[in-house]
PDB file of C-alpha atoms and ligand atoms in Angstrom:
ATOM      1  CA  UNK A 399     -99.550 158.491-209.144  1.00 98.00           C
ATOM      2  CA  UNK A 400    -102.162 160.323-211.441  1.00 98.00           C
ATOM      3  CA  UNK A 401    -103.905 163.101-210.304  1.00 98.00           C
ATOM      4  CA  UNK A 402    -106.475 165.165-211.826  1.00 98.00           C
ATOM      5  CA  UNK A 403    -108.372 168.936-211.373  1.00 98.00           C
ATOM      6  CA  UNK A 404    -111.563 169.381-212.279  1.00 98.00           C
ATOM      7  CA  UNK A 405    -114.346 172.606-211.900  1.00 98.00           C
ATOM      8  CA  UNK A 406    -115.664 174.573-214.632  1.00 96.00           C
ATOM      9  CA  UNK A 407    -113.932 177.327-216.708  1.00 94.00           C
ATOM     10  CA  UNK A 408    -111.877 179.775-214.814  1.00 94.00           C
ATOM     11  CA  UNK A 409    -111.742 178.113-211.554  1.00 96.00           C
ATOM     12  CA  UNK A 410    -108.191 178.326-211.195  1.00 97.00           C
ATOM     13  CA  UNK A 411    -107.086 174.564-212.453  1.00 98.00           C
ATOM     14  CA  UNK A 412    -104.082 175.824-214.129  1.00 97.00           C
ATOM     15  CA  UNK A 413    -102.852 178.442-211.469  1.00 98.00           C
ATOM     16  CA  UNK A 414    -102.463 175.242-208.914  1.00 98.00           C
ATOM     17  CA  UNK A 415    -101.419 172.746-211.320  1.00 98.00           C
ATOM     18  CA  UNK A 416     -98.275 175.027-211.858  1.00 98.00           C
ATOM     19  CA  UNK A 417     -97.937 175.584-208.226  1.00 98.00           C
ATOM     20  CA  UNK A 418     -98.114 172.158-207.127  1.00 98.00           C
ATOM     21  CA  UNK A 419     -95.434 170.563-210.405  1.00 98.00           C
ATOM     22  CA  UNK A 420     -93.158 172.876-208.655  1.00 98.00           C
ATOM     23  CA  UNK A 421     -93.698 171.909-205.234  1.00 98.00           C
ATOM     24  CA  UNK A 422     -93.488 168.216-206.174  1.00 98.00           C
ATOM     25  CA  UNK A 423     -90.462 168.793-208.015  1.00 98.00           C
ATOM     26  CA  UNK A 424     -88.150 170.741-205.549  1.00 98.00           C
ATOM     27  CA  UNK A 425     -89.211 167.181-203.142  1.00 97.00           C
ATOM     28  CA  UNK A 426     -87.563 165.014-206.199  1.00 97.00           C
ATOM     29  CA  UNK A 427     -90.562 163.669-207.480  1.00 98.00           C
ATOM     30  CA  UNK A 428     -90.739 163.580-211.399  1.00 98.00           C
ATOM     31  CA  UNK A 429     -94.048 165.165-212.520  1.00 98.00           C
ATOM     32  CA  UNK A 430     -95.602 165.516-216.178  1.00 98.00           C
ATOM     33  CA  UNK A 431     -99.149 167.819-216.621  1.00 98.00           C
ATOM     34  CA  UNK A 432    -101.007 167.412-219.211  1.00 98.00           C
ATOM     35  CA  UNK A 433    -104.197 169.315-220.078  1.00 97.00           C
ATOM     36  CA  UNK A 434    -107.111 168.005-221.835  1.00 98.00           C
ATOM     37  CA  UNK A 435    -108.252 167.715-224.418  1.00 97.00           C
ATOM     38  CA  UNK A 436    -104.125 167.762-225.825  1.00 97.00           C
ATOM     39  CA  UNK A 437    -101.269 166.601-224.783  1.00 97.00           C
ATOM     40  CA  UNK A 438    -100.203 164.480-227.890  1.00 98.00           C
ATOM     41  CA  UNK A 439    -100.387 165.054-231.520  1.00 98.00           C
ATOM     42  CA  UNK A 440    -103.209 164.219-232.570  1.00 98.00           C
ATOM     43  CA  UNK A 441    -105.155 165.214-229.368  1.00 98.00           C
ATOM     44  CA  UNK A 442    -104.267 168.946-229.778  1.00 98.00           C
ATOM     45  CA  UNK A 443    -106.019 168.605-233.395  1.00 98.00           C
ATOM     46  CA  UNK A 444    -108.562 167.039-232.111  1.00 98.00           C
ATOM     47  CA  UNK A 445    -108.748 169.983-229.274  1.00 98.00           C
ATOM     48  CA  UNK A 446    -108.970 172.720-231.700  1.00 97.00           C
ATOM     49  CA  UNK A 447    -111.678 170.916-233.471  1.00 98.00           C
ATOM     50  CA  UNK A 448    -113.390 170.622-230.320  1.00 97.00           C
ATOM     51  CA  UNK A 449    -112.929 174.229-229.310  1.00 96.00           C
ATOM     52  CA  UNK A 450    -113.231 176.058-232.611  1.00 95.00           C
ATOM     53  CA  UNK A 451    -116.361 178.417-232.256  1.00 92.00           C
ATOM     54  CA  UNK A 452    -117.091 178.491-235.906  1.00 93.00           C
ATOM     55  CA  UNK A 453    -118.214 174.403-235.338  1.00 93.00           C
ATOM     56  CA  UNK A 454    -121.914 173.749-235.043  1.00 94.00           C
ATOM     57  CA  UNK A 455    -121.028 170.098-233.700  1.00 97.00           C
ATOM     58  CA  UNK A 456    -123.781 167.699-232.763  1.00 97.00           C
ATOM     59  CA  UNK A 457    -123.397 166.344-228.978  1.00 97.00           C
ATOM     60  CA  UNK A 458    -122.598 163.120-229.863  1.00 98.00           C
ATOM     61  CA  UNK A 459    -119.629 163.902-231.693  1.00 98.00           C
ATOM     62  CA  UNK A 460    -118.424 166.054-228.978  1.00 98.00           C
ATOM     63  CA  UNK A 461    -118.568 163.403-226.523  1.00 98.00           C
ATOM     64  CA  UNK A 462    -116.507 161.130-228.853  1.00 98.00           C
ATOM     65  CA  UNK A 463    -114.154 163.662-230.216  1.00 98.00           C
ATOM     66  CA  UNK A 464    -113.045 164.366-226.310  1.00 98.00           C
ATOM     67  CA  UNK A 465    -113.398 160.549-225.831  1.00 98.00           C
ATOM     68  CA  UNK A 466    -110.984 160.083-228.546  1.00 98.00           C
ATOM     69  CA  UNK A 467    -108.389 162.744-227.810  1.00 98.00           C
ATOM     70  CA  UNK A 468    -108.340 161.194-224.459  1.00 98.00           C
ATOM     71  CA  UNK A 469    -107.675 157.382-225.244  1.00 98.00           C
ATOM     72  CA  UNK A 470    -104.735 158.973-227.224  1.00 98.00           C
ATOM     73  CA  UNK A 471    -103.474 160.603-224.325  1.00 98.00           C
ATOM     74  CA  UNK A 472    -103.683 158.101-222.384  1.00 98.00           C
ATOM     75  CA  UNK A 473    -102.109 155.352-223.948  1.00 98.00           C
ATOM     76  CA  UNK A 474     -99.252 157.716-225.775  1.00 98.00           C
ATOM     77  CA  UNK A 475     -98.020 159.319-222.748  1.00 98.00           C
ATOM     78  CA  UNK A 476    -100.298 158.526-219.158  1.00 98.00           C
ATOM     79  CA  UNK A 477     -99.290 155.161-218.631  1.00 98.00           C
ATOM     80  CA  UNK A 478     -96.137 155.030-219.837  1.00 98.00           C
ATOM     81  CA  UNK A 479     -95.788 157.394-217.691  1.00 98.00           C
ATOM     82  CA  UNK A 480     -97.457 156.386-214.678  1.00 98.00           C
ATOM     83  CA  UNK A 481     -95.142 152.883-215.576  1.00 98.00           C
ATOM     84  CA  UNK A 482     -92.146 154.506-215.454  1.00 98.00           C
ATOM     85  CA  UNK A 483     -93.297 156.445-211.592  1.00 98.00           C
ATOM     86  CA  UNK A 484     -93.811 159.675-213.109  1.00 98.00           C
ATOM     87  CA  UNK A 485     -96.485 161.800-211.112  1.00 98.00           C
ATOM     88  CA  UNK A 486     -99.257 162.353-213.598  1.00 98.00           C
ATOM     89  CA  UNK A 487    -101.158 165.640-213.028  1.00 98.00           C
ATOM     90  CA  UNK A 488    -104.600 165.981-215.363  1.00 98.00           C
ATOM     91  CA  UNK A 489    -105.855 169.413-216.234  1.00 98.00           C
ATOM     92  CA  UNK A 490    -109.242 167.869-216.226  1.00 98.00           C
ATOM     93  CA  UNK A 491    -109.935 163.969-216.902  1.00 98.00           C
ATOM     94  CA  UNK A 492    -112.989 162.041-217.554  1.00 98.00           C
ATOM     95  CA  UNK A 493    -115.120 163.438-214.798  1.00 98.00           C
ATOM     96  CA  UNK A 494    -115.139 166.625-217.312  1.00 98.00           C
ATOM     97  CA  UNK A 495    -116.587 164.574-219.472  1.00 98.00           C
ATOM     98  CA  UNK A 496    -119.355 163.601-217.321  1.00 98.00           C
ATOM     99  CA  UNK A 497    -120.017 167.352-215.658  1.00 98.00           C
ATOM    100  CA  UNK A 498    -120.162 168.716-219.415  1.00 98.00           C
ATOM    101  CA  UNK A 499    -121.335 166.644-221.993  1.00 98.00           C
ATOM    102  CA  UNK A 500    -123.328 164.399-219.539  1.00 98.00           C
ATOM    103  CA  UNK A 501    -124.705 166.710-217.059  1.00 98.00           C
ATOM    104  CA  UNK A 502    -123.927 170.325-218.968  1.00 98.00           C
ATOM    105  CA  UNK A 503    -125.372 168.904-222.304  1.00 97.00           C
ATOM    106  CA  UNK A 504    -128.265 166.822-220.717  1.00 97.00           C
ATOM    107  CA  UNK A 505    -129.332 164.846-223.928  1.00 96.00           C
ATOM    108  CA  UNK A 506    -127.115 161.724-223.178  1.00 97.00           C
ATOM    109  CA  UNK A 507    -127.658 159.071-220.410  1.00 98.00           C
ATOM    110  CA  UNK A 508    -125.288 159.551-217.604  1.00 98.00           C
ATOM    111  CA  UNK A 509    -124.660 155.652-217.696  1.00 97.00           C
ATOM    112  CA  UNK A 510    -123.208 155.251-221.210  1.00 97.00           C
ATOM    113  CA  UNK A 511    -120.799 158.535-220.732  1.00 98.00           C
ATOM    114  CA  UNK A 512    -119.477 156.621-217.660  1.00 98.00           C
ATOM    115  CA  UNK A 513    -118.898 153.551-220.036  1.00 98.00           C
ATOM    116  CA  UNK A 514    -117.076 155.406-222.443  1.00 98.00           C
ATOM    117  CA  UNK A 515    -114.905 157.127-220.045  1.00 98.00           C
ATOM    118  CA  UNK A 516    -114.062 153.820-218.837  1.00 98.00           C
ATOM    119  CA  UNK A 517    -112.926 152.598-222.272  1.00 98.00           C
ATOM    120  CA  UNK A 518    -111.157 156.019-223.593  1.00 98.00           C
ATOM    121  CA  UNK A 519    -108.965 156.313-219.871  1.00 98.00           C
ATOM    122  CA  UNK A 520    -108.407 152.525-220.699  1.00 98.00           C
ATOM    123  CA  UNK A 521    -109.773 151.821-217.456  1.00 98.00           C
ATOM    124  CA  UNK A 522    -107.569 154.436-215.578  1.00 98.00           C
ATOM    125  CA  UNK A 523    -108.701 156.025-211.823  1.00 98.00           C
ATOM    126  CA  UNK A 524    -107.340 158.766-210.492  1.00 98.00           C
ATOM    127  CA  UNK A 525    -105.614 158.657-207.254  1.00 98.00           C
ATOM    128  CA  UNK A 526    -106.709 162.143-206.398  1.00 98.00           C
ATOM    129  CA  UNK A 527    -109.163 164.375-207.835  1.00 98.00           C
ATOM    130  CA  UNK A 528    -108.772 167.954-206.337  1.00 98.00           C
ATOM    131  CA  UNK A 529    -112.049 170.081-207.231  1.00 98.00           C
ATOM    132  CA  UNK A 530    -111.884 173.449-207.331  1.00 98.00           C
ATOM    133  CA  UNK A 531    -115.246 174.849-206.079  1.00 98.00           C
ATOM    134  CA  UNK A 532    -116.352 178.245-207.353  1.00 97.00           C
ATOM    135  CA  UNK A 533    -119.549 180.309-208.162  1.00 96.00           C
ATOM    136  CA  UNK A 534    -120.521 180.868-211.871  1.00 94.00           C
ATOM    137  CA  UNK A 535    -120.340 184.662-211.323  1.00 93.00           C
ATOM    138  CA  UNK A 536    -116.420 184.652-210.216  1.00 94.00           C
ATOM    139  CA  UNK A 537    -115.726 181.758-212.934  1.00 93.00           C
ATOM    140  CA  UNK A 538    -116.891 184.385-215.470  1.00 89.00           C
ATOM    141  CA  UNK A 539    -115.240 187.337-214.141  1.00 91.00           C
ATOM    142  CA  UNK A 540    -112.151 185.398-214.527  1.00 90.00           C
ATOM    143  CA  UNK A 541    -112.562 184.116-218.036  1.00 84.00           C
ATOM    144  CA  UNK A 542    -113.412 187.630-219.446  1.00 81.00           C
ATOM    145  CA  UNK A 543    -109.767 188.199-219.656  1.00 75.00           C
ATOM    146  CA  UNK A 544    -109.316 185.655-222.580  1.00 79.00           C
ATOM    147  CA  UNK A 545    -111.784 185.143-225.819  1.00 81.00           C
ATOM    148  CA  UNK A 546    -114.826 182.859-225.172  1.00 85.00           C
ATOM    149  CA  UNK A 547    -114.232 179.276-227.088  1.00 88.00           C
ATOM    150  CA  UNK A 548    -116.983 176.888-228.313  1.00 86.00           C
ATOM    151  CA  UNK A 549    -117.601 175.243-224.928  1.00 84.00           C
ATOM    152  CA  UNK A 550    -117.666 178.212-223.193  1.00 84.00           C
ATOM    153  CA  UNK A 551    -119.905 179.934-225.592  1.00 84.00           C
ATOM    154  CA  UNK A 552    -122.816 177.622-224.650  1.00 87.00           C
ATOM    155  CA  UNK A 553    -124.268 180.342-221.850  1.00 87.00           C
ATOM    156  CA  UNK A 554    -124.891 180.359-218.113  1.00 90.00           C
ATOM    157  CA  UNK A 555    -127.916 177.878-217.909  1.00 94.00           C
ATOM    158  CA  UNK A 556    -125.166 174.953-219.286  1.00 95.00           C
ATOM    159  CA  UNK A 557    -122.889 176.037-216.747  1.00 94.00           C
ATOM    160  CA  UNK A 558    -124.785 176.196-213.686  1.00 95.00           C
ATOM    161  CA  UNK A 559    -125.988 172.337-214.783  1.00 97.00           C
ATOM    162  CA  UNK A 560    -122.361 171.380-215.127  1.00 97.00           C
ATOM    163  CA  UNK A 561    -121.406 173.161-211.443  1.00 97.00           C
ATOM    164  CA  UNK A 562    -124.989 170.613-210.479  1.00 98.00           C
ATOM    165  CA  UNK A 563    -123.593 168.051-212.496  1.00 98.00           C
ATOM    166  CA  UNK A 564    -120.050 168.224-210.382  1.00 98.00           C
ATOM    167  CA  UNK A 565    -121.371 168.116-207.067  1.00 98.00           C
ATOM    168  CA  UNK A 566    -123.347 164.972-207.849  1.00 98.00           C
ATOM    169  CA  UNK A 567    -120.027 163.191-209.346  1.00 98.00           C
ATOM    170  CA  UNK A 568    -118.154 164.117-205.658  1.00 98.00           C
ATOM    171  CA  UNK A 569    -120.898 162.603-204.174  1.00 98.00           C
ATOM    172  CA  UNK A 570    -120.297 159.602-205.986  1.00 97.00           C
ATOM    173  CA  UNK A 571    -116.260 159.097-205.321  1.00 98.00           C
ATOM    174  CA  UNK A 572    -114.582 159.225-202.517  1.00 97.00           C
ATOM    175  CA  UNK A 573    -111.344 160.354-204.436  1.00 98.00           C
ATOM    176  CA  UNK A 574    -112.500 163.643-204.663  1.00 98.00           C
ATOM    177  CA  UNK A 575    -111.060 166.920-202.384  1.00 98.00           C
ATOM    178  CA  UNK A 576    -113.140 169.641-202.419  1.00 98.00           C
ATOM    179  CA  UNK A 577    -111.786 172.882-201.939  1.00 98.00           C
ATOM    180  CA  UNK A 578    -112.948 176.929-202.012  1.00 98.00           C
ATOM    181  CA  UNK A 579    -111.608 178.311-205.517  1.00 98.00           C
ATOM    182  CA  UNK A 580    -112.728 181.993-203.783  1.00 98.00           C
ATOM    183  CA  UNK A 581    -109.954 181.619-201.296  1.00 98.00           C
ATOM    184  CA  UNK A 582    -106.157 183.431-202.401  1.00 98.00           C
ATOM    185  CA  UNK A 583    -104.285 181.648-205.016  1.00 98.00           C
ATOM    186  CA  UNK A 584    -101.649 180.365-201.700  1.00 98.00           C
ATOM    187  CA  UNK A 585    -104.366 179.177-199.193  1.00 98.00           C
ATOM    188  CA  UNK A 586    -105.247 176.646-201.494  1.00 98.00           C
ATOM    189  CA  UNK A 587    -101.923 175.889-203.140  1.00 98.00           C
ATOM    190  CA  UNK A 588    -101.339 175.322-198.959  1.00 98.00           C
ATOM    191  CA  UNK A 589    -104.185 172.758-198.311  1.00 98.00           C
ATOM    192  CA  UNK A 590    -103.423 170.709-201.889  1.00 98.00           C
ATOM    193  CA  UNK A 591    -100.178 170.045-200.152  1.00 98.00           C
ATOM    194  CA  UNK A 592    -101.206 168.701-197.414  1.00 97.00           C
ATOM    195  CA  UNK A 593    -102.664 166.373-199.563  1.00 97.00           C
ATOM    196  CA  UNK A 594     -99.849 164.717-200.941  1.00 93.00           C
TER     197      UNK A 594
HETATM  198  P1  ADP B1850    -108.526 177.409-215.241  1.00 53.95           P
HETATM  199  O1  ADP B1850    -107.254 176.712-215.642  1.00 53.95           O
HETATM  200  O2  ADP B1850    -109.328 176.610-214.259  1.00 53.95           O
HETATM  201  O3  ADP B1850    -109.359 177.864-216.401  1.00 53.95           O
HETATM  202  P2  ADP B1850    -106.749 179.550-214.377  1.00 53.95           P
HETATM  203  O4  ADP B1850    -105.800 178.940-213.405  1.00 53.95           O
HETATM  204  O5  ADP B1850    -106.272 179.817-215.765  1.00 53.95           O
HETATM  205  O6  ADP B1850    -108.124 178.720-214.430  1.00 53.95           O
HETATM  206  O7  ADP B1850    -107.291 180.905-213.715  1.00 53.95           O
HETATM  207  C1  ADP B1850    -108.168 181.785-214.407  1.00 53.95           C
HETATM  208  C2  ADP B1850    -107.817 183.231-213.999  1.00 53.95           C
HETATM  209  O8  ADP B1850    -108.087 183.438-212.624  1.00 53.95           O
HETATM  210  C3  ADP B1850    -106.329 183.583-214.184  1.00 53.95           C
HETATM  211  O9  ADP B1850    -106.254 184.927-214.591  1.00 53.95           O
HETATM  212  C4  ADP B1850    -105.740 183.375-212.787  1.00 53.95           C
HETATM  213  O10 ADP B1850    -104.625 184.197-212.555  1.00 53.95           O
HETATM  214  C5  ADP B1850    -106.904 183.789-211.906  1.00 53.95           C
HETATM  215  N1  ADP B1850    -106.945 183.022-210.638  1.00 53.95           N
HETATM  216  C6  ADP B1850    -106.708 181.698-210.464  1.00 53.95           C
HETATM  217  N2  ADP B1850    -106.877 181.333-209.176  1.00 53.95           N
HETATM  218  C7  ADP B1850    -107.238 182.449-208.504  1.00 53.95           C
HETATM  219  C8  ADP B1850    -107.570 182.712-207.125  1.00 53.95           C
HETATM  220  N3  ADP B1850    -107.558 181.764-206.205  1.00 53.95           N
HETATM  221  N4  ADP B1850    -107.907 183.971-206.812  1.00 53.95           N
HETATM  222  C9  ADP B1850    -107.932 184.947-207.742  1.00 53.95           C
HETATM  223  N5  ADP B1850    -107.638 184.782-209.057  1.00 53.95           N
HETATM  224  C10 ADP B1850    -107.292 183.535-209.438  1.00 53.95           C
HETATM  225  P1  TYD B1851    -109.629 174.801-221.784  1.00 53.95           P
HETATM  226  O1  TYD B1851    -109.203 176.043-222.471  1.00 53.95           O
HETATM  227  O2  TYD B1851    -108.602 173.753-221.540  1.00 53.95           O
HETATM  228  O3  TYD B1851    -110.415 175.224-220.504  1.00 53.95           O
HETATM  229  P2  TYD B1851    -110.060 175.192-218.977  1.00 53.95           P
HETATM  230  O4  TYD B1851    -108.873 176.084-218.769  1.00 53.95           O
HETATM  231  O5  TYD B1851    -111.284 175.673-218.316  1.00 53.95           O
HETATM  232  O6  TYD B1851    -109.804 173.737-218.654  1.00 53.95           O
HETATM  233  O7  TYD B1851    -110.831 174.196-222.640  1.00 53.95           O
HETATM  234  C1  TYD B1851    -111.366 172.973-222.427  1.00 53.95           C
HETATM  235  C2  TYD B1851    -112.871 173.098-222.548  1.00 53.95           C
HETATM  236  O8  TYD B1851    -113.415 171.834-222.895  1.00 53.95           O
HETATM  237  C3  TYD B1851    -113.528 173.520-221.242  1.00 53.95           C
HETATM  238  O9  TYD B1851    -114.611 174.395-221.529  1.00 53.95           O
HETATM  239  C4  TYD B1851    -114.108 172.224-220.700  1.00 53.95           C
HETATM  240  C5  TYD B1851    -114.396 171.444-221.946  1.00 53.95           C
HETATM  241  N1  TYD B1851    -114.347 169.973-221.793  1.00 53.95           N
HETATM  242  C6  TYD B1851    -115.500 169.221-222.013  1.00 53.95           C
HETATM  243  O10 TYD B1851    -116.569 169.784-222.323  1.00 53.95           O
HETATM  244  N2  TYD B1851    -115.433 167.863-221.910  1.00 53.95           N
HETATM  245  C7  TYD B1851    -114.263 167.216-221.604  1.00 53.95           C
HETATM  246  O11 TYD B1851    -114.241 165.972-221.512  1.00 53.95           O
HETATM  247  C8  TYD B1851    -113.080 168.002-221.382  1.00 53.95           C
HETATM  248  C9  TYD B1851    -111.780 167.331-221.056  1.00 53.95           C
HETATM  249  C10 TYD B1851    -113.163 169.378-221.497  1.00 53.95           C
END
């Protein structure tokens, strides 16, 4: 089964992605996270290209770079994975791509990221796609506590076209679960259970 989390910086991805590998595991179910862009080799070089703030990168070669470090991912550890009935939990997946160079960017045609993602996730669809819905001004209050990286740097007008950008990809896919990234860290650990 591969799952993925999506919503923009700060949302609280990574709090429930631990919480729910544990839950999974103490019912037996195997479970591997990855995060991306990373996750293999060469995709965590690839990640602190992406990220570096120093980089003055042009958009296409963003989109590719994350394109690239994701076919890697995918075919080195996803679906062998996924083959071998591990859970698969994403720290973000293609739809990132889509909410942030697509939509966040907004120099690129929607239609060709959507091709791409196709071909770098080698055709891969997520089972489950839990978004984690917050407003810009708590994302940022949150991500204050750490240094800003090269995505992150690219200022609140980006941003509130990637949150735009998300809500027209749920729209879109019926695989998504919305839920209130406000709420206390255990009300929505709570309601992604009953998911699963
Ligand atoms: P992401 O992986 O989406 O960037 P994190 O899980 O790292 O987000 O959370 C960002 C920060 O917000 C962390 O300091 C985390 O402890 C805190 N946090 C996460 N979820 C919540 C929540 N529901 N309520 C309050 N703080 C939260
Ligand atoms: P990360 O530190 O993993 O952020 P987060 O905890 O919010 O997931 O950094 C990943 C950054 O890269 C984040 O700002 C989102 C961005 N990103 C894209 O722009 N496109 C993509 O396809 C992916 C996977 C991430």
């Amino acid at each position: 089964m591969l799952i993925n989390f999506e919503g923009i910086d700060g949302c609280g991805k990574s709090t429930q992605i631990h919480l729910l590998k544990q839950y999974l595991e103490e019912h037996g179910r195997q479970v591997q996270v990855y995060r991306e862009p990373g996750g293999t080799s060469i995709a965590e070089k690839i990640r602190s290209i992406l990220l570096d703030s120093k980089n003055n990168m042009s958009v296409v070669s963003e989109l590719l770079l994350f394109s690239a470090a994701r076919a890697q991912l995918v075919q080195e550890k996803i679906i062998p994975a996924l083959n071998d009935g591990v859970t698969v939990i994403l720290d973000r997946f293609y739809d990132s791509t889509t909410a942030y160079q697509g939509y966040g960017r907004s120099v690129l045609p929607i239609d060709e990221i959507c091709v791409l993602n196709k071909m770098a996730s080698y055709g891969l669809v997520p089972e489950i796609t839990f978004y984690l819905r917050i407003s810009q001004k708590l994302a940022s209050e949150r991500r204050l506590k750490h240094a800003q990286d090269r995505i992150e740097m690219a200022g609140n007008e980006f941003y509130s076209r990637v949150l735009d950008g998300y809500e027209k990809i749920i729209k879109e896919h019926s695989r998504f679960i919305v839920l209130d990234g406000a709420q206390p860290i255990e009300s929505i650990a709570k309601e992604i259970r009953t998911h699963l």
